[in-house]
mmCIF file of C-alpha atoms and ligand atoms in Angstrom:
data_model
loop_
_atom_site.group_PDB
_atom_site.id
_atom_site.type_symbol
_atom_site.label_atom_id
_atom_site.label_comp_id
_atom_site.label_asym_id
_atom_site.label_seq_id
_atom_site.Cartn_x
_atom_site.Cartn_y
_atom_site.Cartn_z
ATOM 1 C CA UNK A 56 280.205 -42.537 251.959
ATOM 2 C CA UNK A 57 281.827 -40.663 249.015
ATOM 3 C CA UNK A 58 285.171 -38.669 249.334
ATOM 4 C CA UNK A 59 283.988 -35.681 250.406
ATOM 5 C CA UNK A 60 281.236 -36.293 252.586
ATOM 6 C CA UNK A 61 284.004 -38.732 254.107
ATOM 7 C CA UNK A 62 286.540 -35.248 254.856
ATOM 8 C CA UNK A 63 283.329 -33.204 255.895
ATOM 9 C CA UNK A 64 282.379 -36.164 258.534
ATOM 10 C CA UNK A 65 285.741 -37.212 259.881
ATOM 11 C CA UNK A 66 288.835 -35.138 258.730
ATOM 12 C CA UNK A 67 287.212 -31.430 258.512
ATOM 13 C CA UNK A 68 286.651 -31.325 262.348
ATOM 14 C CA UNK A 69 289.728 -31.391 263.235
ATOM 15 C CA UNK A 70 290.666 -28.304 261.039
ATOM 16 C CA UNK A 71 287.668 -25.970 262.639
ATOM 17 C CA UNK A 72 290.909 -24.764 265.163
ATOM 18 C CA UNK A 73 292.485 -22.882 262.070
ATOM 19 C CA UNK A 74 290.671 -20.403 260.057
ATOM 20 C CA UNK A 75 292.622 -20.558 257.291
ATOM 21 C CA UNK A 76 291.890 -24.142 256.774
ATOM 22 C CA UNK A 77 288.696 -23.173 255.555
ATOM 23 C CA UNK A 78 287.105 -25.985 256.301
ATOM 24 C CA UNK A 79 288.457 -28.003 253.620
ATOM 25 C CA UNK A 80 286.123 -26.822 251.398
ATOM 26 C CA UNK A 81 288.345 -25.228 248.856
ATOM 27 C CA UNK A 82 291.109 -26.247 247.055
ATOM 28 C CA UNK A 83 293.667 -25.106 250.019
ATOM 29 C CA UNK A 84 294.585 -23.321 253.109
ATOM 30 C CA UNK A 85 295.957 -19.964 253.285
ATOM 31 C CA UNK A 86 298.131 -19.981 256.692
ATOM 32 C CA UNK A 87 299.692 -16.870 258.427
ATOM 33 C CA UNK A 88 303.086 -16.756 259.675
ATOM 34 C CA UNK A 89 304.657 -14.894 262.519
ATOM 35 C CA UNK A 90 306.552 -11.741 261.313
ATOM 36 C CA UNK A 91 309.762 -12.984 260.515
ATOM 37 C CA UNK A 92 309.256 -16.526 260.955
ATOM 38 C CA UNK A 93 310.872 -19.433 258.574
ATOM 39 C CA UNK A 94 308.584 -22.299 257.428
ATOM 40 C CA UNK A 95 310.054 -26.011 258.201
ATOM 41 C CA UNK A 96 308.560 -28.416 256.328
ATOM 42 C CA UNK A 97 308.682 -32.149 256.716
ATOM 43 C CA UNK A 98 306.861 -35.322 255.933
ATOM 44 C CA UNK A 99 306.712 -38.827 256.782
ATOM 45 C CA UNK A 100 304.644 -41.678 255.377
ATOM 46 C CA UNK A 101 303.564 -44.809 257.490
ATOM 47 C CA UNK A 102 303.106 -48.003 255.345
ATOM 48 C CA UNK A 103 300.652 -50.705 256.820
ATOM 49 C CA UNK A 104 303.152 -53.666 257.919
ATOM 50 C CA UNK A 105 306.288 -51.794 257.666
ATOM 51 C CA UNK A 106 305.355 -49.164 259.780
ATOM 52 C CA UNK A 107 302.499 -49.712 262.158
ATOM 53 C CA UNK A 108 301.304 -53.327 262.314
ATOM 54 C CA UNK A 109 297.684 -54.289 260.403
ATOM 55 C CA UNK A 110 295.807 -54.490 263.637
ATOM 56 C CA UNK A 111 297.386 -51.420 266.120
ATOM 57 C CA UNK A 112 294.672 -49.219 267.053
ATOM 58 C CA UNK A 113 293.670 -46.675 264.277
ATOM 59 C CA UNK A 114 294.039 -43.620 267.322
ATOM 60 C CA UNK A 115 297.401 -44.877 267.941
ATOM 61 C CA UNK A 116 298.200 -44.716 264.099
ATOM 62 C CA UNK A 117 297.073 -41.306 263.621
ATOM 63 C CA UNK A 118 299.550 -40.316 266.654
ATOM 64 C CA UNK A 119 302.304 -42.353 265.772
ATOM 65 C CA UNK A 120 301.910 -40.437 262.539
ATOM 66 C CA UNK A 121 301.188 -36.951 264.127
ATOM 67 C CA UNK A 122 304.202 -37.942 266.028
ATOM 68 C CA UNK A 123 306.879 -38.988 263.840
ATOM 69 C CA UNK A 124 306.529 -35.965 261.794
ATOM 70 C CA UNK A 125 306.479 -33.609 264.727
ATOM 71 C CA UNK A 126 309.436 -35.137 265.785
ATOM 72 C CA UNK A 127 311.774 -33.774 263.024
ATOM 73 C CA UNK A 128 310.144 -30.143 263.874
ATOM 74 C CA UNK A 129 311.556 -30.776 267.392
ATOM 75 C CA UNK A 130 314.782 -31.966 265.996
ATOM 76 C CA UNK A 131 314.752 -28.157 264.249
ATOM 77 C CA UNK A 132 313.563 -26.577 267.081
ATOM 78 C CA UNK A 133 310.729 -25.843 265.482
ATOM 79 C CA UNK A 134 307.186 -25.147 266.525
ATOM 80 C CA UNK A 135 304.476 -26.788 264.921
ATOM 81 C CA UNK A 136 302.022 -24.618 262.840
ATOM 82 C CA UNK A 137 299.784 -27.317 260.694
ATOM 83 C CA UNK A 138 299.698 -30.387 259.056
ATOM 84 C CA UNK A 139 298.467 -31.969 255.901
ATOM 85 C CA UNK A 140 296.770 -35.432 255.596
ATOM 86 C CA UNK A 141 297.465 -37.941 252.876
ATOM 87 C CA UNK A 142 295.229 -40.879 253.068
ATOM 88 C CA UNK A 143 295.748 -43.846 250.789
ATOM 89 C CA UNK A 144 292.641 -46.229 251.793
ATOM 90 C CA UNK A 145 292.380 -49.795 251.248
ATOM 91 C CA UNK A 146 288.287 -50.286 249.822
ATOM 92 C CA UNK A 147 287.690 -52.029 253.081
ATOM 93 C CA UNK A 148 288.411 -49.095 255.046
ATOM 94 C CA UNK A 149 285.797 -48.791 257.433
ATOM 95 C CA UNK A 150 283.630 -45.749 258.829
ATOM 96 C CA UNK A 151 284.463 -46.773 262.058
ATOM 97 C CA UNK A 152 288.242 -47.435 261.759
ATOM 98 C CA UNK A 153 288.625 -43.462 259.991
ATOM 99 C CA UNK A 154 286.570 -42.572 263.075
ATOM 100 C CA UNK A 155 288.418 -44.020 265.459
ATOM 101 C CA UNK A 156 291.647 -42.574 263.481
ATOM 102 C CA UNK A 157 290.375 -39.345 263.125
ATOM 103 C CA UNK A 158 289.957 -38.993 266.826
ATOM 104 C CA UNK A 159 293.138 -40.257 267.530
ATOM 105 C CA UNK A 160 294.431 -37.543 264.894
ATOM 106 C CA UNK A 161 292.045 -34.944 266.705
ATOM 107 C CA UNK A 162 293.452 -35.376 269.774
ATOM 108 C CA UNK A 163 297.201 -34.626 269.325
ATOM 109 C CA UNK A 164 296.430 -31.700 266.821
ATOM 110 C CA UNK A 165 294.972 -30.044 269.616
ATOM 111 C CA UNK A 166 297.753 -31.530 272.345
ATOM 112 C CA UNK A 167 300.258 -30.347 269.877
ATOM 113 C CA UNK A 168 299.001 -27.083 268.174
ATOM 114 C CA UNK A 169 298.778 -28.882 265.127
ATOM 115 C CA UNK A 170 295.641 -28.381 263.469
ATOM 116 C CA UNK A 171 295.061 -30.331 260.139
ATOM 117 C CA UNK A 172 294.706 -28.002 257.182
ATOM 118 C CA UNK A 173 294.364 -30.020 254.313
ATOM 119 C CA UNK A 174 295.251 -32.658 252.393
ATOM 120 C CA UNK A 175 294.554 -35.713 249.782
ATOM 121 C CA UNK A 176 291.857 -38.837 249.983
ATOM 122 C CA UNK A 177 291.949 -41.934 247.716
ATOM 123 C CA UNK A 178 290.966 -45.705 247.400
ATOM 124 C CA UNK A 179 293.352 -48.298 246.649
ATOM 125 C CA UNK A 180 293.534 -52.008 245.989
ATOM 126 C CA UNK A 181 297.072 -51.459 247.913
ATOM 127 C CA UNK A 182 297.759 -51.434 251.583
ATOM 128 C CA UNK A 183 297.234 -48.565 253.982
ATOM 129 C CA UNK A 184 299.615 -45.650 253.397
ATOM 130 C CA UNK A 185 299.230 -42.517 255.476
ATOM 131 C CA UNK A 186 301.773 -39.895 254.876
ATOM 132 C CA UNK A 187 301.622 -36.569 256.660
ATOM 133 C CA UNK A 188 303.742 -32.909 255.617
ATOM 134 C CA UNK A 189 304.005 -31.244 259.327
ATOM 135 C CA UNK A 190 304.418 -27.653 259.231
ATOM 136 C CA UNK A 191 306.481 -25.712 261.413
ATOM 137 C CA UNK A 192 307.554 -22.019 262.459
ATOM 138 C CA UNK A 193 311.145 -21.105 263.391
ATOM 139 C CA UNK A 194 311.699 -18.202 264.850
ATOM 140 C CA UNK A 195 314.021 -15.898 263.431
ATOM 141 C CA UNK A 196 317.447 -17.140 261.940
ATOM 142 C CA UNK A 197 317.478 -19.994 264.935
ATOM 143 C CA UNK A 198 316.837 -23.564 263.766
ATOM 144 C CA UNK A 199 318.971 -26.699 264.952
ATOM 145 C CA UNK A 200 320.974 -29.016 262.405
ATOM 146 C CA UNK A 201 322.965 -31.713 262.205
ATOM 147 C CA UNK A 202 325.985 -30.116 260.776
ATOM 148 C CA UNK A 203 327.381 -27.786 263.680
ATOM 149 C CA UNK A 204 328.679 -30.441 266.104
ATOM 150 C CA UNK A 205 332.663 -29.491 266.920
ATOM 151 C CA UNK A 206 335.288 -31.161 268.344
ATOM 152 C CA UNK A 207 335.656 -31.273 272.300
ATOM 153 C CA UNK A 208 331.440 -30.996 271.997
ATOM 154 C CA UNK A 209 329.187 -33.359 274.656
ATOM 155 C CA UNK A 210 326.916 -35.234 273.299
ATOM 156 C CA UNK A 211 323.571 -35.970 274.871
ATOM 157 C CA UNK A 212 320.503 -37.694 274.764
ATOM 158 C CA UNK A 213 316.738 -36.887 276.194
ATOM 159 C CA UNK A 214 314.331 -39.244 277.485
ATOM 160 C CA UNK A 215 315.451 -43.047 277.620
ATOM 161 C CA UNK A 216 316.572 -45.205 274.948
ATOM 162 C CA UNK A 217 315.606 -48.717 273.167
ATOM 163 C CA UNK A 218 312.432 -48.492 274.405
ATOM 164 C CA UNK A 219 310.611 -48.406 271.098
ATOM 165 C CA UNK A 220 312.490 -51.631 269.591
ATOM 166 C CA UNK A 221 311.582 -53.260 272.099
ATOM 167 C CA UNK A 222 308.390 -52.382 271.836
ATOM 168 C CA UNK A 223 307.998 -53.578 268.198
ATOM 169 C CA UNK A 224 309.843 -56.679 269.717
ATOM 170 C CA UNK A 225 306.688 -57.491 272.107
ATOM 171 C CA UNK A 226 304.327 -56.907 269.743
ATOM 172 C CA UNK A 227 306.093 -59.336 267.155
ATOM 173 C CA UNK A 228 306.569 -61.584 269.742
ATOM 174 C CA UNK A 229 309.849 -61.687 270.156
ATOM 175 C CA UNK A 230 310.547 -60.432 273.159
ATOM 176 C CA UNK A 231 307.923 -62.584 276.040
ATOM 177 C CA UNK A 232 308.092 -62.951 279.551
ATOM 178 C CA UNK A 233 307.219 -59.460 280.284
ATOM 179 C CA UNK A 234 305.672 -57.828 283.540
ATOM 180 C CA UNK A 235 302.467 -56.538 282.474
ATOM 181 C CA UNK A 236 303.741 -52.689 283.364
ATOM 182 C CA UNK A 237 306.660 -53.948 280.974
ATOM 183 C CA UNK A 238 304.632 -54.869 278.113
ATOM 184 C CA UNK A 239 302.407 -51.792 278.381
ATOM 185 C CA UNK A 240 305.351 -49.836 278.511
ATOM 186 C CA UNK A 241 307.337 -50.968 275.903
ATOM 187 C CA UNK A 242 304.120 -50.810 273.311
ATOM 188 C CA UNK A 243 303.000 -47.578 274.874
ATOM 189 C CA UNK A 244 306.497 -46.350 273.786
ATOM 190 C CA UNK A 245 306.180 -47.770 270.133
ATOM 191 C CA UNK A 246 302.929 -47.056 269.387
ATOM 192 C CA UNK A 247 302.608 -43.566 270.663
ATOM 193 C CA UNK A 248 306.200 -41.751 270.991
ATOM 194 C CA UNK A 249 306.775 -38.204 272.820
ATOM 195 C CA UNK A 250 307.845 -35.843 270.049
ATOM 196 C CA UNK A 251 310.332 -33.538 272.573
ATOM 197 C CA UNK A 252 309.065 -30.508 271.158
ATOM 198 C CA UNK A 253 309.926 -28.284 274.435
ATOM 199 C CA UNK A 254 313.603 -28.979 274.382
ATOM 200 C CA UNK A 255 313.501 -28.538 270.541
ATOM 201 C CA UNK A 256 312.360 -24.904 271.502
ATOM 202 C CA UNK A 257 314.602 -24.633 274.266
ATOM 203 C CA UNK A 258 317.692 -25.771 272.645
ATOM 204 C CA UNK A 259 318.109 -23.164 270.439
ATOM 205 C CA UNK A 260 321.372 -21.054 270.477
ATOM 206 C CA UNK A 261 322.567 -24.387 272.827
ATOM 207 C CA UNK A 262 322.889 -27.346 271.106
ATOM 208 C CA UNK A 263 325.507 -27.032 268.197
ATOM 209 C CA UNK A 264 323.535 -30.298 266.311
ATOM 210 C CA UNK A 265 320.430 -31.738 266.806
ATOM 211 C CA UNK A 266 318.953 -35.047 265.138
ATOM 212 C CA UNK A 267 315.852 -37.115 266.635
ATOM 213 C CA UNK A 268 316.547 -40.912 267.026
ATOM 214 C CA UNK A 269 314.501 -42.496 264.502
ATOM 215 C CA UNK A 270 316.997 -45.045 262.577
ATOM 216 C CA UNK A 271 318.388 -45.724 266.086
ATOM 217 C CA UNK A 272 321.059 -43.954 268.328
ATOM 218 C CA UNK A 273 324.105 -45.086 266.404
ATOM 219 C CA UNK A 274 322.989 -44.518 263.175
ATOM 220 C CA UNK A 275 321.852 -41.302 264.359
ATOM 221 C CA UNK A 276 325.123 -40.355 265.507
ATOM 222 C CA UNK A 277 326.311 -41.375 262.283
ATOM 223 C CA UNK A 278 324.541 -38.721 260.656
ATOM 224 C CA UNK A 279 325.245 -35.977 262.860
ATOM 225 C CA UNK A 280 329.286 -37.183 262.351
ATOM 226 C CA UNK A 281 328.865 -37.174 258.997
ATOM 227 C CA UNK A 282 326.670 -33.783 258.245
ATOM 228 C CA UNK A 283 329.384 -32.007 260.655
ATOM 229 C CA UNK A 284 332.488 -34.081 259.790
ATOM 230 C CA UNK A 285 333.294 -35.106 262.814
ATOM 231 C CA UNK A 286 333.764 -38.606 264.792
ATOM 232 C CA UNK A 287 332.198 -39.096 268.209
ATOM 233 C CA UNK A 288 332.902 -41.701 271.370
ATOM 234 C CA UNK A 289 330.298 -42.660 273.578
ATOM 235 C CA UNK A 290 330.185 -44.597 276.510
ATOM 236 C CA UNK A 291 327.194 -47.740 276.564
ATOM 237 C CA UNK A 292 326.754 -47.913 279.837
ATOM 238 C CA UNK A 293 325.717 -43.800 280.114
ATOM 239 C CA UNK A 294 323.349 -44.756 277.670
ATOM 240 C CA UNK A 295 319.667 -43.647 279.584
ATOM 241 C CA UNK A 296 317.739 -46.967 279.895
ATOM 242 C CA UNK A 297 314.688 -47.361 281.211
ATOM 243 C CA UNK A 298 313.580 -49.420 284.495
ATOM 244 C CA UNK A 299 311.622 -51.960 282.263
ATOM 245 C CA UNK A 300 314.302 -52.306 280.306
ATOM 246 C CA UNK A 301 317.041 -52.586 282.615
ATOM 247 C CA UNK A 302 314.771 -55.591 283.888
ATOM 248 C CA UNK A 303 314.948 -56.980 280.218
ATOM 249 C CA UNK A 304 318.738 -56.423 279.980
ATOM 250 C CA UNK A 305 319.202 -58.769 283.429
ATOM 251 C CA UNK A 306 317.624 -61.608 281.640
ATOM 252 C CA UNK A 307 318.975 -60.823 278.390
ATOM 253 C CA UNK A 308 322.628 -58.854 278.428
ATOM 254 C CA UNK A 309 322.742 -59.304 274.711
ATOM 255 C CA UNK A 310 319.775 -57.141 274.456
ATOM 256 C CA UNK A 311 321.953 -54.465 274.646
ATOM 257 C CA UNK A 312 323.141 -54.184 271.321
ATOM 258 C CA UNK A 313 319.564 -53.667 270.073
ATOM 259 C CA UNK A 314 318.635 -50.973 272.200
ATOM 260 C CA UNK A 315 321.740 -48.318 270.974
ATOM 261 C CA UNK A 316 320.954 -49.829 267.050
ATOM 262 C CA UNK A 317 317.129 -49.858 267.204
ATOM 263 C CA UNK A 318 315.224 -46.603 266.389
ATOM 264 C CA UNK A 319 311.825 -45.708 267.179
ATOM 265 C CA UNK A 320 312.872 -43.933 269.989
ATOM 266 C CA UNK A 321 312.074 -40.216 268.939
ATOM 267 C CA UNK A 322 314.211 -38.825 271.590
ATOM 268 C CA UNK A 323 316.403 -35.614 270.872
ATOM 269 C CA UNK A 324 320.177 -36.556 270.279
ATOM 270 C CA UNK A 325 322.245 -33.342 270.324
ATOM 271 C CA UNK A 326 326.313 -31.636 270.524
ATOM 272 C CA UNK A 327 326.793 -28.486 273.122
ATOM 273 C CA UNK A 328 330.373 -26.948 274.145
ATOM 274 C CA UNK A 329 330.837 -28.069 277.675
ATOM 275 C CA UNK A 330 330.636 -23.930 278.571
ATOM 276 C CA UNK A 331 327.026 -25.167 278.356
ATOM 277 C CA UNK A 332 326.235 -27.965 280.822
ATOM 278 C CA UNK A 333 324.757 -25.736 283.070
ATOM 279 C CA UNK A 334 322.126 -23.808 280.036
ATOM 280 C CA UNK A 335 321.305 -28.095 279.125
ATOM 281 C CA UNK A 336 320.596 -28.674 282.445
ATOM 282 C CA UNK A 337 318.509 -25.643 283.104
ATOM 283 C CA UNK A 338 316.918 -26.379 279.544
ATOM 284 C CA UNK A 339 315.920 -29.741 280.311
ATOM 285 C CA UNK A 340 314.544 -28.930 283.434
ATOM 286 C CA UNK A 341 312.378 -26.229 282.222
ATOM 287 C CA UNK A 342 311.576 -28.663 279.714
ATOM 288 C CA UNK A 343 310.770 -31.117 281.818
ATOM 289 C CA UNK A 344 312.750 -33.926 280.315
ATOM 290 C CA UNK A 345 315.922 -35.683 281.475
ATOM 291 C CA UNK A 346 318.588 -35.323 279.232
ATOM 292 C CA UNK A 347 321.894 -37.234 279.905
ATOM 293 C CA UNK A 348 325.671 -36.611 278.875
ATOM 294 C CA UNK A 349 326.914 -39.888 277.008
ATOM 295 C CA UNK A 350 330.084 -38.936 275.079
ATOM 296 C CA UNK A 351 332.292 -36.469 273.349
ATOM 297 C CA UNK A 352 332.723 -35.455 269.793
ATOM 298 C CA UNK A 353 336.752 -36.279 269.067
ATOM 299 C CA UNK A 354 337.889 -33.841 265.789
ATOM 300 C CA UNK A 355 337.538 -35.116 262.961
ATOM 301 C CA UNK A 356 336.204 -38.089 260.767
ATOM 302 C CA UNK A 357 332.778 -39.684 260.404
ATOM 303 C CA UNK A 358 333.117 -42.509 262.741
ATOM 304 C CA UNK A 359 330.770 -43.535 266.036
ATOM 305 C CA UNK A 360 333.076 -45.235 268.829
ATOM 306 C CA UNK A 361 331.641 -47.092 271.535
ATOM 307 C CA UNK A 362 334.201 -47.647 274.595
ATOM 308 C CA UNK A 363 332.618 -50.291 276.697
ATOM 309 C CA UNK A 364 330.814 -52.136 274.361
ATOM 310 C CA UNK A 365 333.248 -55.130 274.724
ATOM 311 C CA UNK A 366 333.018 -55.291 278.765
ATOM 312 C CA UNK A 367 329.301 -54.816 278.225
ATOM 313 C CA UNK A 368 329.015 -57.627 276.273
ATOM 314 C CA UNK A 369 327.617 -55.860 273.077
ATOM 315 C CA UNK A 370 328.491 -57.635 270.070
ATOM 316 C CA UNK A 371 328.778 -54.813 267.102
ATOM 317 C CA UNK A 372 328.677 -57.556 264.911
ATOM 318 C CA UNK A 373 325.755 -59.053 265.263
ATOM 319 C CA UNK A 374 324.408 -55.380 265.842
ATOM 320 C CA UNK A 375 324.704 -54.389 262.208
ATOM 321 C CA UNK A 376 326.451 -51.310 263.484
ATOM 322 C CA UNK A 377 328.137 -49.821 260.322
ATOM 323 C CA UNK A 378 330.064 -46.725 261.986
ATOM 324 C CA UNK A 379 332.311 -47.409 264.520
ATOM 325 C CA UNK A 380 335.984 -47.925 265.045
ATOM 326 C CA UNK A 381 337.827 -50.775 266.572
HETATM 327 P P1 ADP B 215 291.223 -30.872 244.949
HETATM 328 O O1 ADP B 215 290.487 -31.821 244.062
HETATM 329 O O2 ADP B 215 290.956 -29.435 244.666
HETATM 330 O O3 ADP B 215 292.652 -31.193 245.124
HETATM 331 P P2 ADP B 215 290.098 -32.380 247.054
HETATM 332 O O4 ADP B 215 288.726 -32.680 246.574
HETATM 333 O O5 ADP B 215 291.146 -33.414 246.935
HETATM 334 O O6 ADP B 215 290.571 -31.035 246.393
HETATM 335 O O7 ADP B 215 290.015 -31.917 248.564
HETATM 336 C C1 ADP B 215 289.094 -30.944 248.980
HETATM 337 C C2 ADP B 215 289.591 -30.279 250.229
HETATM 338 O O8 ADP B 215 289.703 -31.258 251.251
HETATM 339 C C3 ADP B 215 290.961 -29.652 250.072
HETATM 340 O O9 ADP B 215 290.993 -28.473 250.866
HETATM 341 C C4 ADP B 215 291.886 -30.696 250.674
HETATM 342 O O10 ADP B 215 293.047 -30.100 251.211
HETATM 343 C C5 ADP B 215 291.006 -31.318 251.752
HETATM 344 N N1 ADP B 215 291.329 -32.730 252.033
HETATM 345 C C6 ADP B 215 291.200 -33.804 251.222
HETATM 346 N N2 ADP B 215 291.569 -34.939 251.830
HETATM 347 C C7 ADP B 215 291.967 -34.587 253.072
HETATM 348 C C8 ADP B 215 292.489 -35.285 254.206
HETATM 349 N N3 ADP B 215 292.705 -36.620 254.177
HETATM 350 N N4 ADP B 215 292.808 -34.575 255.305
HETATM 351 C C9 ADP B 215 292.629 -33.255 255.324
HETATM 352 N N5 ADP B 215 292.154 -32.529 254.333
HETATM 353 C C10 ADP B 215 291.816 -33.184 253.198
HETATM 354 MG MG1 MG B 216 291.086 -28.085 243.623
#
């Protein structure tokens, strides 16, 4: 199949939600915005065997793709609008793995609101690279950064964390023993993360900084102290972990270093006065996602404190954690 008869088959389906795609038969998409609106614009690229491994399902690439990218519009509290495919195709590429990934793709545009409006196909004697610019809509002057956090802020976290590390550790193998529930968890979590676009939305005029956990929850951190010049101190052990992982932790307390310094997570980490526990809590519930209250910014600095990390057996060391004070 040539280039374009390979968009038409697999790729130009998935655009039929949005007019202005027009079917990807031109040379691009003419979008409208909401009255007022800002564009946010980001993009990722996935990397066969850096980012997905060579034999993960091609549906579950196209949504960890989808994903990851959506992601940093919930980290703006943005709402998605489009997105734009780059495909980078080993020769080998078959009809049925860019059907199976086109599905996959198909599936969270429409989940998401997302529809695919364009983009770029070509061969190469390379690996698989697929790199996708997500488009989003702000509304008004209210997006979320990483810059705002102040001192005397709480700091919170959505969802659960470490589960996608040690998701990529099952799948490399180093992490065995596993329930069955565990495993599919844990790879469930890496291969397919929950981009936490509802509290995105919700946070708005809330949280004073927002960044999703992607590098891992202390780097993360990091960059919110650093964009807003501030240090922060959290407590490990009010960390949310999940009940697979807890059960991993019992047989392995030094996992715990790699769960705050993994990433993959693709939870929401975010800064609110603590006037406005009550608006989080509402705005998680309305969200529907837990959020949890694990530390405080403290003034100024760029530094990432952990206070139990000693009594909880977490060796920074061995953690590679680069911001944190004694
Ligand atoms: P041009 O040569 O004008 O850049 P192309 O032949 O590369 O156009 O692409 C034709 C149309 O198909 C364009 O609208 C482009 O956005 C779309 N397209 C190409 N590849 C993809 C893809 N992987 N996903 C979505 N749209 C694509
Ligand atoms: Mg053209």
């Amino acid at each position: 199949m040539d280039e374009f008869g390979l968009i038409a088959r697999h790729f130009a389906p998935i655009a039929a939600a949005e007019p202005g795609a027009l079917g990807l038969s031109d040379d691009a998409a003419v979008l409208d915005l909401n009255p007022g609106a800002r564009l946010v614009c980001t993009k990722d690229a996935l990397v066969a065997g850096v980012h997905f491994l060579e034999g993960d399902p091609p549906a579950d690439i196209a949504r960890k793709l989808m994903r990851v990218n959506l992601s940093d519009l919930a980290a703006m509290g943005a709402r998605p609008r489009a997105v734009l495919l780059a495909a980078v195709l080993p020769r080998s590429t078959t009809d049925e793995w860019l059907g199976q990934f086109a599905q996959g793709l198909a599936e969270d545009a429409r989940t998401f609101g997302a529809p695919l409006v364009g983009g770029d196909t070509v061969a190469t004697d390379g690996p698989l690279v697929l790199t996708l610019t997500a488009l989003g809509e702000a509304e008004g002057a209210g997006v979320l950064t990483r810059s705002g956090a102040q001192d005397g802020d709480d700091i919170y976290v959505s969802g659960t964390i470490g589960d996608g590390v040690l998701g990529l550790r099952t799948l490399t193998g180093l992490l065995s023993g596993l329930s069955a529930a565990a495993h599919d968890h844990f790879t469930a979590r890496y291969r397919v993360p929950e981009p936490r676009l509802g509290l995105g939305l919700k946070l708005i005029g809330l949280a004073t900084a927002c960044i999703d956990v992607s590098d891992g929850l202390i780097a993360d951190l990091g960059h919110i102290c650093e964009n807003s010049k501030v240090s922060a101190r959290i407590t490990a052990a009010s960390v949310p972990i999940s009940s697979p992982a807890r059960a991993a932790l019992a047989s392995d307390p030094g996992l715990f270093a790699a769960l705050l310094s993994g990433g993959d997570d693709y939870e929401l980490l975010f800064t609110a006065t603590p006037c406005a526990r009550d608006a989080v809590a509402t705005a998680a519930n309305e969200a529907g996602v837990a959020v949890a209250r694990i530390g405080a910014i403290t003034g100024a600095g760029a530094g990432v404190e952990i206070i139990d990390a000693e009594a909880l057996g977490i060796d920074l060391k061995t953690a590679g954690f680069k911001h944190f004070k004694d």
